mmCIF file of C-alpha atoms in Angstrom:
data_model
loop_
_atom_site.group_PDB
_atom_site.id
_atom_site.type_symbol
_atom_site.label_atom_id
_atom_site.label_comp_id
_atom_site.label_asym_id
_atom_site.label_seq_id
_atom_site.Cartn_x
_atom_site.Cartn_y
_atom_site.Cartn_z
ATOM 1 C CA MET A 277 -77.995 104.291 89.421
ATOM 2 C CA PRO A 278 -81.781 104.254 89.053
ATOM 3 C CA HIS A 279 -81.682 106.947 86.328
ATOM 4 C CA ALA A 280 -82.865 106.367 82.777
ATOM 5 C CA GLN A 281 -79.841 105.556 80.610
ATOM 6 C CA ASP A 282 -79.699 108.999 78.954
ATOM 7 C CA ALA A 283 -79.711 110.696 82.369
ATOM 8 C CA ILE A 284 -76.595 108.877 83.591
ATOM 9 C CA LEU A 285 -73.888 111.433 82.900
ATOM 10 C CA LEU A 286 -70.880 109.626 84.368
ATOM 11 C CA HIS A 287 -68.836 107.273 82.203
ATOM 12 C CA GLY A 288 -67.276 105.136 84.912
ATOM 13 C CA ILE A 289 -65.700 104.628 88.312
ATOM 14 C CA ARG A 290 -61.958 104.960 88.895
ATOM 15 C CA ASP A 291 -61.922 103.996 92.557
ATOM 16 C CA TRP A 292 -64.184 103.810 95.556
ATOM 17 C CA GLY A 293 -64.042 102.955 99.231
ATOM 18 C CA LYS A 294 -65.992 103.566 102.381
ATOM 19 C CA HIS A 295 -64.916 107.213 102.510
ATOM 20 C CA GLY A 296 -65.527 108.264 98.919
ATOM 21 C CA VAL A 297 -65.540 107.679 95.178
ATOM 22 C CA ARG A 298 -63.684 108.890 92.067
ATOM 23 C CA THR A 299 -65.736 108.811 88.878
ATOM 24 C CA PHE A 300 -64.937 110.101 85.413
ATOM 25 C CA VAL A 301 -66.573 111.787 82.427
ATOM 26 C CA ARG A 302 -65.152 112.180 78.924
ATOM 27 C CA ILE A 303 -66.240 115.518 77.482
ATOM 28 C CA THR A 304 -67.146 114.954 73.835
ATOM 29 C CA PRO A 305 -69.612 116.749 71.553
ATOM 30 C CA GLU A 306 -72.049 113.868 72.161
ATOM 31 C CA VAL A 307 -72.365 114.269 75.954
ATOM 32 C CA PRO A 308 -75.549 115.912 77.228
ATOM 33 C CA PHE A 309 -75.400 119.691 77.728
ATOM 34 C CA CYS A 310 -72.301 120.103 75.533
ATOM 35 C CA GLU A 311 -71.939 123.470 73.818
ATOM 36 C CA ALA A 312 -69.306 124.783 71.419
ATOM 37 C CA ALA A 313 -66.963 125.678 74.314
ATOM 38 C CA GLY A 314 -67.604 122.427 76.216
ATOM 39 C CA VAL A 315 -69.921 121.608 79.115
ATOM 40 C CA PRO A 316 -70.949 124.536 81.340
ATOM 41 C CA ILE A 317 -69.317 124.105 84.729
ATOM 42 C CA HIS A 318 -72.637 124.251 86.602
ATOM 43 C CA ILE A 319 -73.424 120.836 85.068
ATOM 44 C CA GLY A 320 -70.544 119.688 87.278
ATOM 45 C CA LEU A 321 -73.030 119.834 90.165
ATOM 46 C CA GLU A 322 -74.927 116.952 88.560
ATOM 47 C CA TYR A 323 -71.660 115.064 88.012
ATOM 48 C CA MET A 324 -70.944 115.536 91.722
ATOM 49 C CA ALA A 325 -74.460 114.448 92.727
ATOM 50 C CA GLN A 326 -74.207 111.354 90.551
ATOM 51 C CA ALA A 327 -70.813 110.545 92.093
ATOM 52 C CA CYS A 328 -72.532 110.641 95.511
ATOM 53 C CA GLY A 329 -75.169 108.284 94.146
ATOM 54 C CA VAL A 330 -72.511 105.925 92.807
ATOM 55 C CA TRP A 331 -70.850 105.840 96.228
ATOM 56 C CA SER A 332 -74.169 105.061 97.887
ATOM 57 C CA GLY A 333 -74.883 102.291 95.384
ATOM 58 C CA CYS A 334 -71.448 100.753 95.879
ATOM 59 C CA MET A 335 -71.914 100.841 99.643
ATOM 60 C CA ALA A 336 -75.378 99.260 99.351
ATOM 61 C CA ARG A 337 -73.933 96.447 97.251
ATOM 62 C CA ARG A 338 -71.115 95.982 99.775
ATOM 63 C CA HIS A 339 -73.761 95.460 102.468
ATOM 64 C CA ASP A 340 -75.968 93.243 100.234
ATOM 65 C CA LEU A 341 -78.704 95.869 100.300
ATOM 66 C CA GLU A 342 -81.011 96.979 97.536
ATOM 67 C CA ILE A 343 -79.990 100.148 95.705
ATOM 68 C CA ASN A 344 -82.644 102.813 96.276
ATOM 69 C CA VAL A 345 -83.229 106.287 94.971
ATOM 70 C CA GLY A 346 -81.456 109.071 96.839
ATOM 71 C CA TYR A 347 -82.347 112.731 97.184
ATOM 72 C CA LEU A 348 -80.066 115.707 96.776
ATOM 73 C CA LEU A 349 -81.134 118.032 99.578
ATOM 74 C CA GLY A 350 -78.813 120.927 98.993
ATOM 75 C CA THR A 351 -75.587 122.386 97.736
ATOM 76 C CA ARG A 352 -73.317 124.690 99.697
ATOM 77 C CA ASN A 353 -70.222 126.633 98.790
ATOM 78 C CA PHE A 354 -70.233 125.898 95.056
ATOM 79 C CA GLU A 355 -67.114 127.508 93.623
ATOM 80 C CA ALA A 356 -66.100 127.298 89.983
ATOM 81 C CA ASN A 357 -62.697 128.219 88.626
ATOM 82 C CA VAL A 358 -63.754 127.953 84.957
ATOM 83 C CA ASP A 359 -66.904 128.638 82.946
ATOM 84 C CA PHE A 360 -66.738 125.476 80.839
ATOM 85 C CA ILE A 361 -65.264 122.001 81.051
ATOM 86 C CA PRO A 362 -63.347 121.894 77.760
ATOM 87 C CA LEU A 363 -64.044 119.526 74.896
ATOM 88 C CA GLY A 364 -61.662 116.588 74.872
ATOM 89 C CA ALA A 365 -61.134 116.661 78.632
ATOM 90 C CA GLU A 366 -61.516 113.604 80.828
ATOM 91 C CA ILE A 367 -62.512 114.973 84.202
ATOM 92 C CA GLU A 368 -63.027 113.293 87.529
ATOM 93 C CA ALA A 369 -66.038 113.909 89.742
ATOM 94 C CA ILE A 370 -64.907 113.099 93.277
ATOM 95 C CA ALA A 371 -67.155 112.773 96.321
ATOM 96 C CA GLU A 372 -65.702 112.277 99.809
ATOM 97 C CA ILE A 373 -67.723 111.686 102.955
ATOM 98 C CA GLY A 374 -67.724 114.628 105.348
ATOM 99 C CA TYR A 375 -70.536 113.192 107.475
ATOM 100 C CA PHE A 376 -72.647 110.049 107.209
ATOM 101 C CA ASP A 377 -75.154 108.514 109.611
ATOM 102 C CA GLY A 378 -76.480 105.675 107.460
ATOM 103 C CA LYS A 379 -79.140 107.752 105.723
ATOM 104 C CA MET A 380 -78.043 111.381 105.680
ATOM 105 C CA GLY A 381 -74.712 112.346 104.184
ATOM 106 C CA MET A 382 -72.599 115.433 103.560
ATOM 107 C CA PHE A 383 -70.157 115.049 100.696
ATOM 108 C CA ASP A 384 -67.164 117.220 99.912
ATOM 109 C CA CYS A 385 -67.067 117.161 96.131
ATOM 110 C CA ARG A 386 -64.841 118.433 93.374
ATOM 111 C CA ILE A 387 -64.425 118.323 89.632
ATOM 112 C CA VAL A 388 -60.784 117.956 88.608
ATOM 113 C CA LEU A 389 -58.894 117.869 85.336
ATOM 114 C CA GLY A 390 -55.491 116.392 86.095
ATOM 115 C CA ASP A 391 -54.115 118.487 88.953
ATOM 116 C CA GLU A 392 -56.455 121.411 88.272
ATOM 117 C CA ILE A 393 -59.559 121.855 90.430
ATOM 118 C CA LEU A 394 -62.361 123.096 88.169
ATOM 119 C CA ALA A 395 -65.109 123.290 90.809
ATOM 120 C CA THR A 396 -65.894 122.372 94.415
ATOM 121 C CA ALA A 397 -69.088 122.071 96.447
ATOM 122 C CA ARG A 398 -70.523 120.457 99.548
ATOM 123 C CA LEU A 399 -73.599 118.378 98.814
ATOM 124 C CA SER A 400 -76.106 117.054 101.318
ATOM 125 C CA ALA A 401 -78.093 113.976 100.390
ATOM 126 C CA TYR A 402 -80.580 111.588 101.917
ATOM 127 C CA GLN A 403 -81.201 107.972 101.068
ATOM 128 C CA PRO A 404 -83.675 105.914 103.070
ATOM 129 C CA ILE A 405 -81.649 102.705 103.417
ATOM 130 C CA ASP A 406 -81.548 100.806 106.689
ATOM 131 C CA GLY A 407 -78.325 98.987 107.508
ATOM 132 C CA LEU A 408 -75.834 101.130 105.617
ATOM 133 C CA SER A 409 -72.770 101.829 107.731
ATOM 134 C CA LEU A 410 -69.132 102.894 107.469
ATOM 135 C CA ASP A 411 -68.239 100.404 110.211
ATOM 136 C CA ASP A 412 -66.863 97.519 108.135
#
């Protein structure tokens, strides 16, 4: 991701493919935005957005393309089932393709802790990359 190191909130990738990505974050007192109760769930939107960016970067690499900056255009239907992501949790930020035309994408995203869904949202993003396709 083209973020400065401190702005990269995800800790790693569990799995990815042409239809989505599963990333993870370990919630410790040292992570950005952490409070006494944990990380406020609205920060999960940034985890989701970064998961979308990771997917785009993985796809660019798969196609031997340069990784470029992407733009979060909007968020729809954000629903949170908790106020905070608890300290000590290792959550997954999952982004799955709902629509993709090579530049514009709609991602169905969720933050999960084990089998529990902490938050969901649909994110729309744009990345000006020519040649990116789901067709391989």
